[in-house]
Coordinates of C-alpha atoms in Angstrom, one line a residue:
M1 CA -0.9 -44.6 -13.9
K2 CA 1.6 -42.0 -15.2
K3 CA -1.2 -39.6 -16.0
L4 CA -2.6 -40.0 -12.5
F5 CA 0.8 -39.4 -11.0
V6 CA 1.1 -36.1 -13.0
I7 CA -2.3 -35.0 -11.9
L8 CA -1.5 -35.7 -8.3
L9 CA 1.7 -33.7 -8.6
L10 CA -0.2 -30.8 -10.1
L11 CA -2.8 -30.9 -7.4
A12 CA 0.0 -31.0 -4.8
A13 CA 1.7 -28.0 -6.3
W14 CA -1.6 -26.1 -6.5
A15 CA -2.4 -26.9 -2.9
C16 CA 1.1 -25.9 -1.7
A17 CA 1.1 -22.6 -3.6
N18 CA -2.3 -21.6 -2.5
E19 CA -1.6 -22.6 1.2
D20 CA 0.4 -19.4 1.4
L21 CA -2.5 -17.4 0.1
R22 CA -4.9 -19.2 2.5
V23 CA -2.8 -18.4 5.5
A24 CA -2.3 -14.8 4.4
D25 CA -6.0 -14.3 3.8
S26 CA -6.7 -15.7 7.3
C27 CA -4.2 -13.3 8.8
Y28 CA -5.8 -10.4 7.0
A29 CA -9.2 -11.4 8.2
A30 CA -7.8 -11.5 11.8
R31 CA -5.8 -8.3 11.5
A32 CA -7.7 -6.6 14.3
E33 CA -7.2 -9.6 16.8
K34 CA -4.7 -9.1 19.7
A35 CA -4.5 -5.4 18.8
N36 CA -3.3 -3.0 21.5
G37 CA -5.7 -0.1 21.2
D38 CA -5.6 0.8 17.5
K39 CA -2.1 -0.8 17.0
A40 CA -2.2 -4.2 15.3
N41 CA -0.3 -7.3 16.4
K42 CA 3.0 -7.0 14.5
K43 CA 3.6 -10.7 14.5
N44 CA 0.4 -11.4 12.6
T45 CA 1.0 -8.5 10.2
D46 CA 4.5 -9.6 9.4
L47 CA 3.3 -13.2 8.7
M48 CA 0.5 -11.8 6.5
I49 CA 2.9 -9.8 4.4
A50 CA 5.4 -12.7 4.1
K51 CA 2.7 -15.2 3.0
Y52 CA 1.2 -12.9 0.5
K53 CA 4.6 -12.3 -1.0
A54 CA 5.3 -16.0 -1.2
A55 CA 1.9 -16.6 -2.9
M56 CA 2.8 -14.0 -5.6
A57 CA 5.2 -16.6 -7.1
D58 CA 2.2 -18.6 -8.3
A59 CA 1.0 -17.2 -11.6
D60 CA -2.5 -18.6 -11.0
V61 CA -3.1 -16.4 -8.0
E62 CA -0.5 -13.7 -8.6
E63 CA -2.9 -10.7 -8.9
Q64 CA -5.0 -11.8 -5.9
A65 CA -1.8 -12.3 -3.8
T66 CA -0.3 -9.0 -5.0
L67 CA -3.5 -7.2 -4.0
G68 CA -3.3 -8.8 -0.6
Y69 CA 0.4 -7.9 -0.3
V70 CA -0.1 -4.2 -1.0
K71 CA -3.1 -4.0 1.2
S72 CA -1.0 -5.6 4.0
L73 CA 1.8 -3.0 3.4
F74 CA -0.7 -0.2 3.6
F75 CA -2.3 -1.7 6.7
A76 CA 1.2 -2.1 8.3
I77 CA 2.3 1.5 7.8
R78 CA -1.0 2.7 9.4
F79 CA -1.6 0.3 12.2
T80 CA 1.7 -1.2 13.4
N81 CA 4.2 0.4 15.7
I82 CA 7.1 1.6 13.5
D83 CA 10.0 3.5 15.1
K84 CA 10.1 7.1 13.9
K85 CA 13.6 6.7 12.8
Q86 CA 12.6 3.7 10.7
R87 CA 9.4 5.1 9.3
M88 CA 10.9 6.9 6.3
K89 CA 13.0 3.9 5.4
T90 CA 9.9 1.7 5.6
L91 CA 7.9 4.1 3.5
N92 CA 10.7 4.2 0.9
E93 CA 10.6 0.4 0.7
M94 CA 6.8 0.3 0.5
K95 CA 6.7 2.9 -2.2
V96 CA 9.0 0.8 -4.4
E97 CA 7.0 -2.4 -3.8
V98 CA 3.5 -0.9 -4.4
E99 CA 4.8 0.9 -7.5
K100 CA 6.0 -2.4 -9.0
A101 CA 2.6 -3.9 -8.1
Y102 CA 0.7 -1.1 -9.7
N103 CA 2.9 -1.2 -12.9
K104 CA 2.1 -4.9 -13.2
F105 CA -1.6 -4.6 -12.6
P106 CA -2.6 -1.0 -13.5
K107 CA -6.2 -1.8 -14.0
N108 CA -6.7 -3.2 -10.5
K109 CA -8.4 -0.3 -8.7
E110 CA -7.6 -1.6 -5.2
I111 CA -3.9 -2.0 -6.0
A112 CA -4.0 1.6 -7.4
F113 CA -5.6 2.9 -4.2
C114 CA -2.9 1.4 -2.0
Y115 CA -0.2 2.7 -4.4
L116 CA -1.7 6.2 -4.4
S117 CA -2.2 6.2 -0.6
I118 CA 1.4 5.2 0.2
L119 CA 2.7 7.5 -2.5
S120 CA 0.8 10.4 -1.0
M121 CA 2.0 9.6 2.5
W122 CA 5.6 9.3 1.2
G123 CA 5.3 12.7 -0.7
N124 CA 3.8 14.4 2.4
E125 CA 6.6 13.2 4.6
R126 CA 9.4 13.9 2.2
G127 CA 8.3 17.5 1.7
A128 CA 7.2 19.7 -1.2
L129 CA 10.5 20.0 -3.1
T130 CA 11.0 16.2 -3.3
S131 CA 7.3 15.8 -4.2
V132 CA 7.8 18.1 -7.1
K133 CA 11.0 16.5 -8.2
E134 CA 9.5 13.0 -8.1
G135 CA 6.2 14.1 -9.8
V136 CA 4.0 12.9 -6.9
A137 CA 1.2 15.4 -7.6
N138 CA 1.0 14.5 -11.3
T139 CA 1.1 10.8 -10.6
V140 CA -1.6 11.0 -8.0
R141 CA -3.8 13.1 -10.3
D142 CA -3.4 10.9 -13.3
V143 CA -3.7 7.5 -11.6
A144 CA -6.6 8.6 -9.3
A145 CA -8.5 10.1 -12.2
A146 CA -7.9 7.0 -14.4
T147 CA -9.1 4.7 -11.6
E148 CA -11.9 7.0 -10.4
N149 CA -10.4 7.2 -6.9
W150 CA -12.1 10.3 -5.8
Q151 CA -11.1 10.1 -2.1
V152 CA -7.4 10.0 -2.8
L153 CA -7.7 12.7 -5.5
G154 CA -9.7 15.0 -3.3
R155 CA -7.5 14.5 -0.3
A156 CA -4.4 15.1 -2.4
H157 CA -5.8 18.4 -3.6
F158 CA -6.3 19.4 0.1
V159 CA -3.1 18.3 1.8
L160 CA -0.3 17.5 -0.6
P161 CA 2.7 19.9 -0.3
Y162 CA 2.4 23.2 -2.1
V163 CA 5.0 25.2 -3.9
P164 CA 3.6 28.5 -5.4
L165 CA 3.7 28.7 -9.2
V166 CA 5.3 25.2 -9.4
L167 CA 2.9 22.7 -7.9
P168 CA -0.8 23.2 -8.6
W169 CA -1.8 22.0 -5.2
P170 CA -3.8 22.6 -3.1
D171 CA -6.9 23.4 -5.1
K172 CA -9.7 23.4 -2.5
K173 CA -12.5 23.7 -5.1
L174 CA -11.4 20.5 -6.7
A175 CA -10.8 19.0 -3.2
D176 CA -14.5 19.8 -2.4
K177 CA -15.7 18.3 -5.7
Y178 CA -13.8 15.1 -5.5
L179 CA -14.4 14.5 -1.7
T180 CA -18.1 15.0 -2.3
M181 CA -18.0 12.5 -5.1
A182 CA -16.1 10.0 -2.8
M183 CA -18.8 10.4 -0.2
Q184 CA -21.5 9.6 -2.7
K185 CA -19.6 6.7 -4.0
D186 CA -18.9 5.0 -0.7
P187 CA -21.0 6.3 2.3
K188 CA -19.7 3.4 4.5
D189 CA -16.1 4.6 4.6
L190 CA -15.7 6.8 7.7
N191 CA -12.6 8.4 6.1
N192 CA -14.9 10.1 3.6
Y193 CA -16.8 11.8 6.4
F194 CA -13.6 12.8 8.1
F195 CA -11.9 14.2 5.1
L196 CA -14.9 16.1 3.9
A197 CA -15.6 17.4 7.4
E198 CA -12.0 18.6 7.8
L199 CA -12.4 20.5 4.5
R200 CA -15.6 22.1 5.8
F201 CA -13.8 23.1 8.9
D202 CA -11.1 24.7 6.8
Q203 CA -13.8 26.5 4.9
K204 CA -15.3 27.7 8.2
R205 CA -18.5 25.8 7.4
Y206 CA -18.7 24.5 11.0
A207 CA -22.4 23.5 11.0
D208 CA -21.8 21.4 7.9
A209 CA -18.7 19.9 9.4
L210 CA -20.5 18.9 12.6
D211 CA -23.3 17.4 10.5
L212 CA -20.9 15.2 8.6
I213 CA -19.2 14.1 11.9
D214 CA -22.6 13.2 13.4
R215 CA -23.5 11.2 10.3
G216 CA -20.2 9.4 10.3
L217 CA -20.3 8.5 14.0
S218 CA -23.9 7.2 13.6
R219 CA -22.7 4.5 11.3
G220 CA -20.9 2.6 14.0
V221 CA -18.0 0.2 13.5
R222 CA -17.9 -2.4 10.7
T223 CA -16.8 -5.8 12.0
S224 CA -14.6 -6.4 8.9
F225 CA -13.0 -3.0 9.3
F226 CA -12.7 -2.8 13.0
L227 CA -9.3 -1.1 13.4
E228 CA -9.9 1.2 10.4
D229 CA -13.3 2.4 11.6
K230 CA -12.1 2.6 15.2
R231 CA -9.3 5.0 14.0
G232 CA -11.9 6.8 11.8
R233 CA -14.2 7.4 14.8
W234 CA -11.3 8.7 16.8
H235 CA -10.5 11.2 14.1
L236 CA -14.1 12.3 13.8
K237 CA -14.4 12.8 17.6
E238 CA -11.1 14.8 17.7
L239 CA -12.3 17.1 14.9
Q240 CA -15.7 17.4 16.6
K241 CA -13.9 18.5 19.8
K242 CA -11.8 21.0 17.9
I243 CA -14.8 22.6 16.2
N244 CA -16.8 22.8 19.4
E245 CA -13.8 24.5 21.2
K246 CA -13.6 27.0 18.3
L247 CA -17.3 27.7 18.5
D248 CA -17.2 28.1 22.3
K249 CA -14.6 30.8 22.0
K250 CA -16.8 32.9 19.8

């Protein structure tokens, strides 16, 4: 009888701990619901973040919950309305959180991706001198290379702040190399088409840029990445418009 009671207690504890994860996962799956344009429903996003954070207390699901947590933070900074005055404060807080998550699970490539993406955004908004002081470029280079995150590495070589003789960015040859590798690795991600097309535009390779845009737009929108792909298509169309306007002036 005593053994049965202990088993029931353990099952109850397991069910309770994982209920947070279940709710968080359901919120993440429904992250595009009740969106206003490409802005996600903040109530759902806040609940998703809170539940993932609560689930992280359970050692049995800690890595899974931590991954959901950092993905939710990355989603929130991209797709929820954040007041401009609060954006930098929010990015500062997110940088600390994702850095802790990465340090705890450095081999998790998805956690590393969120860490690098938020770190790059933080560095870009803080400016070149702060990026140099905080070692953003070196961290992005080392972590992205270790986790084979070619998209982030290529993008960083293209857009991270540049200080002559101090910061070895940008290096557009390396940006080209890594963004091409990212495209080959994941041809479903519309960001790969946009980032590479943007580089081709910068290189004045307009026909190649337009071809990449057409290829990206032909892929449509993935149901499980509705807001992400909707934003990606918007970026592609805006770049397409920009290139066509440039060509029309010639």
